[in-house]
Each structure stands twice: as C-alpha cells, then as structure tokens.
XYZ file of C-alpha atoms in Angstrom:
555
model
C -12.107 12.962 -24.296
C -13.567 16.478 -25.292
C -16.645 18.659 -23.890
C -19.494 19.468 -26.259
C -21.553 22.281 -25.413
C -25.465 21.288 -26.488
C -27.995 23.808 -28.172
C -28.927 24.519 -24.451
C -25.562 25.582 -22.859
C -25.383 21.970 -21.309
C -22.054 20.270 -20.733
C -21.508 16.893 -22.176
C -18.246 14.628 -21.733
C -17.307 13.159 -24.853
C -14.850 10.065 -23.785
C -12.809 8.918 -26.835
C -10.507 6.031 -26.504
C -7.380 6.424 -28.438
C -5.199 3.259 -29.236
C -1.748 3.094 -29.371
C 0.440 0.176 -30.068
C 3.001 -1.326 -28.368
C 5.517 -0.056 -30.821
C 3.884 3.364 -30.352
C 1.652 4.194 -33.217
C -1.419 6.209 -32.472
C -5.058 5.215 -33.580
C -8.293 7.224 -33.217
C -11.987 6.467 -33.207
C -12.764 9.703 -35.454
C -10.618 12.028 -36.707
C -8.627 13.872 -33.643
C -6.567 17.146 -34.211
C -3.906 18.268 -32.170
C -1.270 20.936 -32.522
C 1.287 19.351 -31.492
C 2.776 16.258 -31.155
C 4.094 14.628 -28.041
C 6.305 12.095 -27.217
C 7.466 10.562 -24.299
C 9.792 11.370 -22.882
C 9.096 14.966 -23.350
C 10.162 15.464 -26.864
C 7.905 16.988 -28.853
C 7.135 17.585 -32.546
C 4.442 19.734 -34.452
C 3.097 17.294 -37.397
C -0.130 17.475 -35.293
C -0.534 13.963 -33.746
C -0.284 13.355 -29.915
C 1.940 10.273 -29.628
C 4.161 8.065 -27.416
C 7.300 6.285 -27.734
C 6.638 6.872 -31.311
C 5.694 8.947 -34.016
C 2.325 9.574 -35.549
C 1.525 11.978 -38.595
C -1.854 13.505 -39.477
C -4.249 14.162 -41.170
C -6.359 11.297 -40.165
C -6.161 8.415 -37.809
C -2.724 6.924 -38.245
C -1.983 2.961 -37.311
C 1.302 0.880 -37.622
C 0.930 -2.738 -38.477
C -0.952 -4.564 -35.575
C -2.644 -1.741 -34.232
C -6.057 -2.337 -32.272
C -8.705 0.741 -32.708
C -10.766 1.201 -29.344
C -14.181 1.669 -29.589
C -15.464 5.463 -28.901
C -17.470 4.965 -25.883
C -21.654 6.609 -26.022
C -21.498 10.530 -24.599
C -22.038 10.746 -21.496
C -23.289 13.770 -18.983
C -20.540 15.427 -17.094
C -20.678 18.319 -14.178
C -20.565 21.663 -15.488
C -18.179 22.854 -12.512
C -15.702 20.217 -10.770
C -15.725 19.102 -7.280
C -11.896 19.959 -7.552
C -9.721 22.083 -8.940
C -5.997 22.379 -9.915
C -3.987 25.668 -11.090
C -1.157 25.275 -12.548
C 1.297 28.054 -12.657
C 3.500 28.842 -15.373
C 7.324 29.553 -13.471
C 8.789 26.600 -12.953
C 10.359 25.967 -9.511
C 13.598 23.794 -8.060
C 15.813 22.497 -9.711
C 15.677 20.206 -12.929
C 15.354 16.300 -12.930
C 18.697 14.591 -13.356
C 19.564 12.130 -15.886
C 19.357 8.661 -14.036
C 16.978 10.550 -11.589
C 15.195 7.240 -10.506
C 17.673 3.908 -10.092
C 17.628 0.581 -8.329
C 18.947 -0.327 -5.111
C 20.216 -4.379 -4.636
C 22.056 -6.162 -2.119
C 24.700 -7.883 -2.932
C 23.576 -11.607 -3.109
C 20.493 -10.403 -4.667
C 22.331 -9.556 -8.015
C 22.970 -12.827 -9.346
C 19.759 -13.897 -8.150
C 18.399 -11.425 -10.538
C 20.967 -11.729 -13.567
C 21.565 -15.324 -13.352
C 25.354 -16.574 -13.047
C 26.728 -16.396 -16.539
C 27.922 -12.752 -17.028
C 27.845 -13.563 -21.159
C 24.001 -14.640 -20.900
C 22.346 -11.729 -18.080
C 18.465 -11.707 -17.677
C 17.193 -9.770 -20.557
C 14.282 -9.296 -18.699
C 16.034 -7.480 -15.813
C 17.649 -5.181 -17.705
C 14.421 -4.052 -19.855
C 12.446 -3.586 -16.781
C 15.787 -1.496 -15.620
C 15.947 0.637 -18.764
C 12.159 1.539 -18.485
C 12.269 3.250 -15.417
C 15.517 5.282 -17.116
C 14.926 5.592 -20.949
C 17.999 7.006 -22.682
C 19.729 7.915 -19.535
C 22.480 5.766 -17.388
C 20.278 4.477 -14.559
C 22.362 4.616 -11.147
C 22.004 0.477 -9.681
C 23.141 1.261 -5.732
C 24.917 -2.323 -4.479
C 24.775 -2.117 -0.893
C 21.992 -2.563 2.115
C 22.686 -4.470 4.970
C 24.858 -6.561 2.623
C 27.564 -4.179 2.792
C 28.909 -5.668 6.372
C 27.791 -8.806 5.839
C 30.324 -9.468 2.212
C 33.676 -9.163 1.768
C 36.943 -9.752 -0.718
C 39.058 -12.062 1.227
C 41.859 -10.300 1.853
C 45.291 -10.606 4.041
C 45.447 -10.731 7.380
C 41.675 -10.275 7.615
C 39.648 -12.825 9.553
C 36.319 -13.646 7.976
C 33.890 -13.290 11.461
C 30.272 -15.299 11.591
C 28.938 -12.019 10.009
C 29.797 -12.491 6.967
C 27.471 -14.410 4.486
C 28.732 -13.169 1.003
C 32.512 -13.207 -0.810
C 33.103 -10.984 -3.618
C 34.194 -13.392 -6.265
C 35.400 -12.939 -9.970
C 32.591 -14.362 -11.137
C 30.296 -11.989 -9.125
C 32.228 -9.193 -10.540
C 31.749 -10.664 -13.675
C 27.895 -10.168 -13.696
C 27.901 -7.459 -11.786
C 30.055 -5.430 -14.863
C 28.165 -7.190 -17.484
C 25.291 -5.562 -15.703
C 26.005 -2.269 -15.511
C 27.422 -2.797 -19.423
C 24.131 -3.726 -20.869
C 21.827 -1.250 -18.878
C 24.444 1.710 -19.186
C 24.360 1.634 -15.443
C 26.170 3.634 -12.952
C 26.702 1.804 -10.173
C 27.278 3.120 -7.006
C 29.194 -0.447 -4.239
C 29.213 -0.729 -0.815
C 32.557 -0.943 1.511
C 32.509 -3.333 4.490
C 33.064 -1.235 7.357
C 32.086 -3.420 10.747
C 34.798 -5.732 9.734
C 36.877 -2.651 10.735
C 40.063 -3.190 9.124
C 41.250 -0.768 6.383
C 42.713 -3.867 4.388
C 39.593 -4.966 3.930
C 38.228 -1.642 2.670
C 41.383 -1.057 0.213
C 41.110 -4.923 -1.219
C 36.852 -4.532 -2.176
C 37.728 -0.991 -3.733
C 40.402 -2.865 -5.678
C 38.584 -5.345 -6.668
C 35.556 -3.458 -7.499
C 37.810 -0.681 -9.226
C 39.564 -3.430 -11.707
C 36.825 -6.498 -11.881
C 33.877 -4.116 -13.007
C 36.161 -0.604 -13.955
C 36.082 2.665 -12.912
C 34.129 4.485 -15.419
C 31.155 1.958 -14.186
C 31.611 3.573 -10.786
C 29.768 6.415 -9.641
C 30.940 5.780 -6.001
C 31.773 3.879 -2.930
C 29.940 4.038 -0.030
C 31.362 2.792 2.998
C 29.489 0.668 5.661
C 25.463 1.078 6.034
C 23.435 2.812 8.477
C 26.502 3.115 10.953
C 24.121 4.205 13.544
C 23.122 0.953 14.370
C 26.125 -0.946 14.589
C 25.824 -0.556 18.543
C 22.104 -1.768 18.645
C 21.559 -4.147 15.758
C 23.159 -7.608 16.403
C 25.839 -8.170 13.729
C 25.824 -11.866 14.571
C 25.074 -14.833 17.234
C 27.367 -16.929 18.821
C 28.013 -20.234 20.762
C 25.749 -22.483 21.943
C 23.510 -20.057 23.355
C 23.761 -17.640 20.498
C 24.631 -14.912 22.089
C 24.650 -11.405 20.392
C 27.788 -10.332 19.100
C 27.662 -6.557 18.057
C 30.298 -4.835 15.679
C 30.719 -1.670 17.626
C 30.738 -1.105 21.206
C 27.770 1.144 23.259
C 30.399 4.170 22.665
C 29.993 4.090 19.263
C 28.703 7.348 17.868
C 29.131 10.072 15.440
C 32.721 11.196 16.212
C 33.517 7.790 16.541
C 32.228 7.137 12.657
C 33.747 10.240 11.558
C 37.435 9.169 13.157
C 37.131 5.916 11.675
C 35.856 6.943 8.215
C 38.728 9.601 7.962
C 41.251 6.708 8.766
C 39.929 4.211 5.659
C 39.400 6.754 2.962
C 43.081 7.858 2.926
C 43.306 3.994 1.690
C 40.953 5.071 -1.350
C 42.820 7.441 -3.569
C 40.618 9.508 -5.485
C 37.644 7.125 -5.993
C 34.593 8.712 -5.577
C 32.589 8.577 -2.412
C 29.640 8.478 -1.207
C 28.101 8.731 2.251
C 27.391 8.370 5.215
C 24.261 6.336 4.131
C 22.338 6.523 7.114
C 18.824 6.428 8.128
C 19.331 8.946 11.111
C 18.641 12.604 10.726
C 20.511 13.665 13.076
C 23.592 11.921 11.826
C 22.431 13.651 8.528
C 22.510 17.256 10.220
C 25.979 16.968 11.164
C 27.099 16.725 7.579
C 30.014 19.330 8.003
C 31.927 16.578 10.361
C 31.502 14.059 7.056
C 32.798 16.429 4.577
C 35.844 16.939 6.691
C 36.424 13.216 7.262
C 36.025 12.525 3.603
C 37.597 15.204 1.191
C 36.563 12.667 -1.731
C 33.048 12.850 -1.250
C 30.906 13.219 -4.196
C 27.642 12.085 -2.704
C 25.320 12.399 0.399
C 23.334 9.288 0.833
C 20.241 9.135 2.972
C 17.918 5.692 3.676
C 14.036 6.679 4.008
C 10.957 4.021 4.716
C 8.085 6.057 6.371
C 7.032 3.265 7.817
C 8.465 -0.169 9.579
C 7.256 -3.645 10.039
C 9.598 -4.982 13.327
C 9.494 -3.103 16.597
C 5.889 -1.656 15.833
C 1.939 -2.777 16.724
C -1.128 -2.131 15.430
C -2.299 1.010 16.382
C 1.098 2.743 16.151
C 1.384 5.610 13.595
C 4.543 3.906 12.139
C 2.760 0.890 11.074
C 2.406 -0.856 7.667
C -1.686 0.122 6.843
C -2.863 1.151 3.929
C -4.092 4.315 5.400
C -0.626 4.785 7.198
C 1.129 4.064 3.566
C -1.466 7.077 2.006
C -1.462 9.773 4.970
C 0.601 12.505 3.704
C 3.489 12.612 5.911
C 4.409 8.552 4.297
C 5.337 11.006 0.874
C 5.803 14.310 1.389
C 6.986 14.123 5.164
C 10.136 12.154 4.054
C 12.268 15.085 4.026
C 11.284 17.043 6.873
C 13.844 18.917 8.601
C 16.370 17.471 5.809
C 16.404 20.693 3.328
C 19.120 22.852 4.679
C 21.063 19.544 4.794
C 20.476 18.718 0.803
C 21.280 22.345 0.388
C 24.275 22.567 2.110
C 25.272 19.615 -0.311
C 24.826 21.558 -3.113
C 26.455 24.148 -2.420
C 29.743 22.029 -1.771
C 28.865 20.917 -5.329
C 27.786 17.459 -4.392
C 24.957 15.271 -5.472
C 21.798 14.224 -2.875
C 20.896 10.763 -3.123
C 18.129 8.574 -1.194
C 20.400 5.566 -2.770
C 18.129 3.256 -0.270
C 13.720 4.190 -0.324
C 10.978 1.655 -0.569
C 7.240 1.870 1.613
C 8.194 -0.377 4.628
C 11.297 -0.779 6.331
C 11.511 -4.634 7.465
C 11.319 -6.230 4.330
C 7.940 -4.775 3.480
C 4.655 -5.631 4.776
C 2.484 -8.344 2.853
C -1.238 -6.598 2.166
C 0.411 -3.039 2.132
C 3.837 -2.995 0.090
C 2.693 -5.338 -2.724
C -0.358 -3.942 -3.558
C -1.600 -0.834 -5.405
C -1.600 1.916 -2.945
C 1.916 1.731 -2.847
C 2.392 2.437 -6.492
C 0.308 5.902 -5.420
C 2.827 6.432 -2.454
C 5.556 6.090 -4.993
C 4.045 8.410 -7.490
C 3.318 11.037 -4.844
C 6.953 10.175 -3.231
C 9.059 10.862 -6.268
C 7.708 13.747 -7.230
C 8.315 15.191 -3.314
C 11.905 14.372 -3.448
C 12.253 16.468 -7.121
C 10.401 18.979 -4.913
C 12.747 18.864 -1.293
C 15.903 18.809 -4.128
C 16.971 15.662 -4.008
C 19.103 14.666 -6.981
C 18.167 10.841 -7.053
C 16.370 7.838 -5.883
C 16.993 4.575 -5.380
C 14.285 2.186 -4.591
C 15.792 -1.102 -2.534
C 14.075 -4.307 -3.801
C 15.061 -7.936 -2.389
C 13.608 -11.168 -3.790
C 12.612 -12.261 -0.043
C 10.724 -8.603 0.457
C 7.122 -7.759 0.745
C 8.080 -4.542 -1.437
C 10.108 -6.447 -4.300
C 9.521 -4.693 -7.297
C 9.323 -8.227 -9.343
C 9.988 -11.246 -9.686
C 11.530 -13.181 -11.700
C 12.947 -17.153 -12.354
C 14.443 -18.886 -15.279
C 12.417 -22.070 -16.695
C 14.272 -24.156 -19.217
C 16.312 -21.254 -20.149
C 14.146 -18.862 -20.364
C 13.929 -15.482 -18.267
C 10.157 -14.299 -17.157
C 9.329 -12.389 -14.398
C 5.895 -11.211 -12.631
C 5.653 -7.352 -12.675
C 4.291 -5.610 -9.024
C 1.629 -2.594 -8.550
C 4.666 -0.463 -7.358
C 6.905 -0.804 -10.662
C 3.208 0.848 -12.677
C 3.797 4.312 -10.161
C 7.703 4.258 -11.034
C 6.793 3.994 -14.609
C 4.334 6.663 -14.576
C 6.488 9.281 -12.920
C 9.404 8.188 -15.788
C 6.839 9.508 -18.172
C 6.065 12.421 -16.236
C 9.919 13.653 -15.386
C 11.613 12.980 -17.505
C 14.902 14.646 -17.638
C 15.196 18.176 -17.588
C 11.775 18.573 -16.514
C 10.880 20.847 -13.464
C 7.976 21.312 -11.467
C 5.812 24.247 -12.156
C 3.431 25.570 -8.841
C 0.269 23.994 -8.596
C -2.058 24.977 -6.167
C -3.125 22.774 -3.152
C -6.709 20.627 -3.665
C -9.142 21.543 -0.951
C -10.458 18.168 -1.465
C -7.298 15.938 1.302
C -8.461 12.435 -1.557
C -6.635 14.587 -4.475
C -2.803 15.099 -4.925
C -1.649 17.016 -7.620
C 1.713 17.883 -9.488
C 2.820 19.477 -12.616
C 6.074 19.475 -14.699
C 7.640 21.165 -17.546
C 10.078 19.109 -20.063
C 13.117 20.667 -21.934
C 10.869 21.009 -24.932
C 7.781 22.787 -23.154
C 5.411 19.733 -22.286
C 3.247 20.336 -19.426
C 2.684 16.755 -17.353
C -0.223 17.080 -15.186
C -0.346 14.536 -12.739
C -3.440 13.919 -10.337
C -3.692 11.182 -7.317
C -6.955 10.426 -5.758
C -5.828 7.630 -2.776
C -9.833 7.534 -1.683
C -11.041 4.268 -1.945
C -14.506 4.855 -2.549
C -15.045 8.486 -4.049
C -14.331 9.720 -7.800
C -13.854 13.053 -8.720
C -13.794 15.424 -11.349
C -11.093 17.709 -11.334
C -11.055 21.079 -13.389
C -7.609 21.827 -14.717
C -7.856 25.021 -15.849
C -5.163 25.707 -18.741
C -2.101 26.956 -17.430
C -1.204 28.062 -21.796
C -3.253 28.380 -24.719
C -6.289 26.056 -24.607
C -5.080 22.873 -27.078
C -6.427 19.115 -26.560
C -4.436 17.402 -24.186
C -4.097 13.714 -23.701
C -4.986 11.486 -20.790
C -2.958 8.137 -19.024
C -4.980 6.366 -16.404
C -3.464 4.275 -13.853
C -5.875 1.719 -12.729
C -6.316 -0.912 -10.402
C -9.499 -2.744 -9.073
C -8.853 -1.846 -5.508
C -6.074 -0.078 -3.128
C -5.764 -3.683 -1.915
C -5.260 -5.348 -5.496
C -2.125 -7.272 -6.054
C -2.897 -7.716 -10.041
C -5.049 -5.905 -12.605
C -3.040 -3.099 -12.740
C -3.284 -0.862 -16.124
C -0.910 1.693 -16.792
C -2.908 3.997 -19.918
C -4.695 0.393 -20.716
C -1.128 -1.733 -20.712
C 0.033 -4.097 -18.380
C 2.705 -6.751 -18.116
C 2.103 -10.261 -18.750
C 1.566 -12.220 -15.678
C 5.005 -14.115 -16.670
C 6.616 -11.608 -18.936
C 9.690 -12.625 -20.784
C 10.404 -9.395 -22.338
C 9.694 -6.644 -19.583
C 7.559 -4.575 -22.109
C 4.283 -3.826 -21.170
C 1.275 -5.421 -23.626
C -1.668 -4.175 -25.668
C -2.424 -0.689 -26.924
C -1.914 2.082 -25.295
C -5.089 3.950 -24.524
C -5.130 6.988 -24.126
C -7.928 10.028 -24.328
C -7.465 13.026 -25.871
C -8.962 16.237 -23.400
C -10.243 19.171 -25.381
C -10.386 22.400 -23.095
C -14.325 23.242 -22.143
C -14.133 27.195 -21.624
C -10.517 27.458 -20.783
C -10.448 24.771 -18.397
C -9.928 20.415 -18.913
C -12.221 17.914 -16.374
C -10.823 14.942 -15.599
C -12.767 12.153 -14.216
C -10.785 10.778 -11.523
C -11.762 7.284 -9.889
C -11.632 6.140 -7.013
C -7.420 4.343 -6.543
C -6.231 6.083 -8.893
C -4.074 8.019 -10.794
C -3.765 10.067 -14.235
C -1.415 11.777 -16.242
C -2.404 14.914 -18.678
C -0.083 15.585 -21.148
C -0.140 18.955 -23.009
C 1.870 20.072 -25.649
C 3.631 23.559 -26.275
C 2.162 26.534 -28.270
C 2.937 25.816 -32.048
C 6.424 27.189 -33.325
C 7.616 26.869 -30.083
C-alpha cells in the first residue's frame, strides 16, 4: 500500500497486495523497493526485500516455486488526515521480552489427550502449533491447574482419598519427556499439596526429577490456588455426597506459608515456583513466601478477568463480548500487582502468569471461542510485557470453551481444528519477539483503537493497532517514528467479533482439519509507503494489524 499525491495535491491510497508463500518467499504486483529487509522474527537484512520467515532478494519481484501473485487491487481515494493517530516514540521502555516469553499451560490428564499415548510416536501436530507460538526459543509448557491436587505418584504410607482422579505413571512420564524433548520445552510440574503429606510431595518430585530429567525442569510448583482449599469442595462423599474440603475454615496465609516451609526442605535444590494463586492479596504478601521457600526461582500468578460460575447477566464480571473488550479485561490484569513483580526482580526471580486464558470456568461458549478473544489476547500480552511480567502461560483444556484447539487422531493420523484465539497469540509472536521492547506510543483519543509498538534486537519497529468496534473502520496516521521507508502491513481478520471460523492472519489460515499445524496460502501482505512523513492504515472494523518497519540502512 503507498499514497500517491495527484497533479492537484489530492491523496490517493494505492493498496498493493504482496504474496508470500508458505515457505516464505515474497511476490509483488509491480516492482516494490524497500531498504531493508525484514524477517520475522525480528532479524533483519539489507538486500532490499521486505520478507518473512524467509528470504527475498531484489531487484524485481522475487517468487520461490509455488508462489501465488495477488492481484494489485484499482486505487482507491483515501482521507487526507486520519480519524486517529498514533506516535510512536523512539526510547524504548521496560524491560526486554524473554526467550519462551509466551508458553502453554495443561493439566495433567490433558497431556496425553493431546500427545497421544506412545511417547516414540507424539502428535506432530501439537508440537508445531507449540513451536509457532515460540520460534527458536524453549517454550515453557506449565503442568498443573486444578490437576495438581487431584494426581498423584502412589507413594508409601499415603492413602489415595476420593480426590484424586489422576496417577503419575511411567508411561505418562514417558510422553510427558518426549514432549518437552521434541518442542525444546521447559516445563514447569505441579506438587500435590491437599493430600498434605510431605511423602507424597518428595515421591512426584522424584519421579518427575528422574522419569522426565532435570534439565527439562524449570520448576515445581506446589499445590494450586491454595486460597481456596477452605471454600472449593475437594470432593463428595457418602450417600448424600456430602462436601469434603482439604483444609479446614482456619486455613489461611500463615497456615500455607507453615506448611509450604515444612515440604520444601523435602525438595533439595529443585527449583521452585510459587505460590500460584489467583488472590492478590496472597500475592502482596510475597516476603512471607520467599522466607518459606529459600529455593524459589519463580512467582506464579493465575489471571481470568472474567468468570463463568458464581456470576449473572448484568454483572461486570461476566463472559460478554463487551465485558471480554472493556479495557480493564487486558490492561487491568495487573493492577495493584507491580510493586509485587518488582519486588521479584529484585530478589532476582522470574514473574510468571503460568495460568491466563479470557474466562475463568472453563470458558464461556459465544465469548472465549470466538474472535474477540484473539483481540483480548493481543492487547493482553502486550500489557503483561508492559506491567513486567517475564512470561505467560495460557491454560487450555480439551473440555473448555477457551481451548486453543483441537485435535483427534483418525486412522493414525493427527489433525486438529485451529481457534480465533491461537491467530492473536501468533500475531504478538511476530510482534515480540525476543529481545524486543516496547517503545512509548501515545494514547488514541478514539476508546475503538489500541495501539502498541516494539523494537527487536536488530532495530525493527512492530506497530501494532486494535480496533475492537464492531461496526466502525478507521484510518489511523502513524506518523514515522525514523526515517520515512515503506513499511509492510499484516491484517488480522475475521467476519465478525462473534465469528468462530474465517479467521486470516496476513491472508493465512489453518486448515479446518490441519495435519501439519502450519498455516496455508500466501502470505499477504501490503507494503505502506510514508505520505508526508506519516503511514495511514485502514483499520476495519474486528480487527487487528501489524506494521512492520525496518531499520535505517547500515544499521
């Protein structure tokens, strides 16, 4: 896309599709020069072509065998000023975006469901889609959920209670190392802790620590969301199934705290992580945890903004589209959490949301599978770079409203149906990658348009704009925050904020059953020349898009 000034000072918006292949290779319409070539993610190289996942050299429109030119599409007349506008500053803020930055969270019965039960034959399929969202990095895969106290290793002298629904077997282990083998994964494996017996703790380290090995580990986190072990039922019982809970009305922090210091002296020096709760105020008393656990290498926090059970319509907390959108769904996840996630840095440990997804409850049919929530995880991501947070894990569970796929085996064969939220993980992958930090962008008058901005390791500016109204496009002005160079463009499309399907991530999408986890077609992409220092974007309605602009030359 480029602006054309006519004879009579008019603007006009020149929209040229560019075509890239799956294996990367860049085609244009006419002949496009650039300055500098990018690549995703973030490297960059000067032989003029813009490119991705690939390499493209110029002069001259360059294909690869199979590559599908896209039509130029007829000039058309564009605003001369934009009905919103995005600086971009040039000092880049926070701190940078860690390798394995964006992981997986499972529970425990859902990994075989999602590798299949022979470790020596795991779902290809799984771990593409895995090493997308973490290209050349070791993705972090969190084991753990309300799972934790409901598996164990059985161990001696340890009763197995009505709570418990999973055992830890060798063949578990099995696909649970091949797993983290063939993505690279980190993983990071929950610790029973209702069962309340340190035998049990020591055995499920032991096992974990010699069935899948200790350089697989990036930490154990014992028991999950401890603060509700006195509400939440942990099982029923008898006749008239009576609630059975695994800690008494007493239960509270100091109680955690006495119990937690008690098991990890079982432990060694295995890393730990912790206290993986969903309660800020368990969060803010973070010194007590430290103290309890000298091993700890990692705060965990849980985060849904909103929650299917215990709310009605009406109530701010629940699952609408609107509710999923508002601003305080994304960037309010962190509020009053900050001091926290910088008091863990400066004890030189890692801050994790190792548990994040749109609605708590296992999701919310008509609001966690469809496309708004791939915009609330665009906008989320890039707020918890922003609040400091080191990683993310987003939980997905076959059973969930807010599973990021699906997936089956038919006649030995692995294929699985990609969701609208997996397109906004992808995007940001492309966006952040790692090493990147935000640069300052100023606020959009206009409440439809989030923006963000990043700078990679090699000097690539990733512009990234959100417009969550349903019915209104805009065109936003991004005036050049460098030299004025062509940029290039990545929608993210769907038909509606309700869709479940059509989604197009720059003009690619998974196969409805896709047995290789790659997305299909050419890329399209549109290259942005600068119009008087400054690049419009049409932005329609559900949407998102992605402009990419390379570094000076000789950089």
């Amino acid at each position: 896309m480029r602006l054309k000034r006519t004879a009579a000072g008019a603007a006009i918006l020149l929209s040229a599709a560019v075509a890239v292949t799956h294996a990367g290779a860049v085609t244009h319409p006419g002949p496009v020069t650039h300055p500098g070539a990018v690549t995703h993610p973030g490297a960059v190289t000067h032989a003029g072509a813009a490119t991705h996942a690939g390499a493209a050299t110029h002069p001259g429109a360059v294909t690869r065998a199979g590559a599908v030119p896209a039509a130029a599409t007829p000039p058309t007349a564009a605003p001369v000023s934009p009905d919103v506008v995005v600086n971009v500053g040039s000092a880049p803020v926070g701190r940078p975006v860690a390798p394995g930055f964006l992981g997986w969270s499972f529970e425990f019965p859902a990994v075989r469901h999602y590798t299949g039960p022979d470790p020596r034959a795991i779902n290809p399929v799984l771990v593409q889609l895995i090493r997308n969202l973490a290209p050349g990095q070791s993705p972090v895969l969190r084991i753990g959920g309300n799972s934790t106290d409901a598996t164990w290793f059985p161990a001696a002298h340890v009763k197995r209670t009505p709570g418990i629904h999973n055992t830890i077997t060798p063949s578990w282990l099995a696909t649970t190392r091949a797993l983290a083998q063939q993505t690279g994964g980190r993983l990071i494996l929950g610790l029973n802790l209702k069962l309340n017996s340190g035998a049990e703790i020591a055995a499920e380290a032991q096992a974990f620590l010699t069935g899948i090995g200790a350089q697989r580990i990036a930490a154990l986190e014992i028991g999950n969301e401890p603060e509700l072990y006195p509400i939440a039922p942990w099982y029923y019982a008898g006749p008239s199934q009576k609630a059975v809970y695994s800690r008494g009305r007493g239960f509270n922090f100091p109680a955690y705290v006495r119990e937690v210091s008690r098991f990890v002296k079982l432990l060694g020096s295995s890393p730990l992580a912790g206290p993986a709760t969903n309660s800020q105020v368990w969060l803010s008393k973070l010194p007590a945890v430290f103290a309890a656990e000298p091993g700890l290498r990692m705060v965990t926090y849980h985060r849904y903004p909103l929650i299917h059970c215990f709310t009605k319509p009406g109530d701010p907390l629940y699952p609408t589209i609107p509710n999923l959108l508002a601003p305080v769904s994304s960037r309010g996840l962190l509020q009053g959490v900050t001091p926290t996630i910088a008091l863990a840095h400066r004890h030189g440990v890692v801050f994790r949301l190792d548990e994040l997804n749109s609605v708590a409850c296992k999701g919310q049919w008509g609001v966690s599978n469809t496309f708004a929530s791939a915009l609330w995880a665009l906008d989320t991501l890039f707020s918890m770079v922003q609040g400091g947070v080191d990683g993310v894990n987003i939980h997905t569970l076959p059973q969930s409203a807010y599973r990021l796929f699906t997936t089956q085996e038919v006649n030995g064969r692995w294929v699985a149906g990609v969701n609208p939220e997996y397109y906004g993980l992808l995007m940001f992958t492309r966006a952040a990658p790692p090493g990147s930090r935000l640069l300052p962008v100023s606020t959009p008058a206009n409440a439809d348009v989030r923006a963000w901005a990043t700078r990679s390791s090699t000097g690539v500016i990733h512009v990234v704009l959100i417009n969550d109204s349903a019915t209104t496009a805009h065109v936003v002005g991004v005036p050049a925050p460098g030299p004025a160079a062509p940029g290039v463009l990545e929608n993210l499309t769907a038909p509606s904020l309700s869709a479940t399907g059509g989604v197009t991530l720059a003009g690619q999408r998974f196969a409805a059953e896709t047995s290789t986890g790659e997305l299909n077609g050419p890329q399209r992409v549109v290259s942005v020349a600068p119009a008087e220092g400054q690049y419009l974007v049409n932005l329609a309605p559900a949407s998102a898009a992605m402009l990419t602009l390379a570094p000076p030359s000789g950089r």
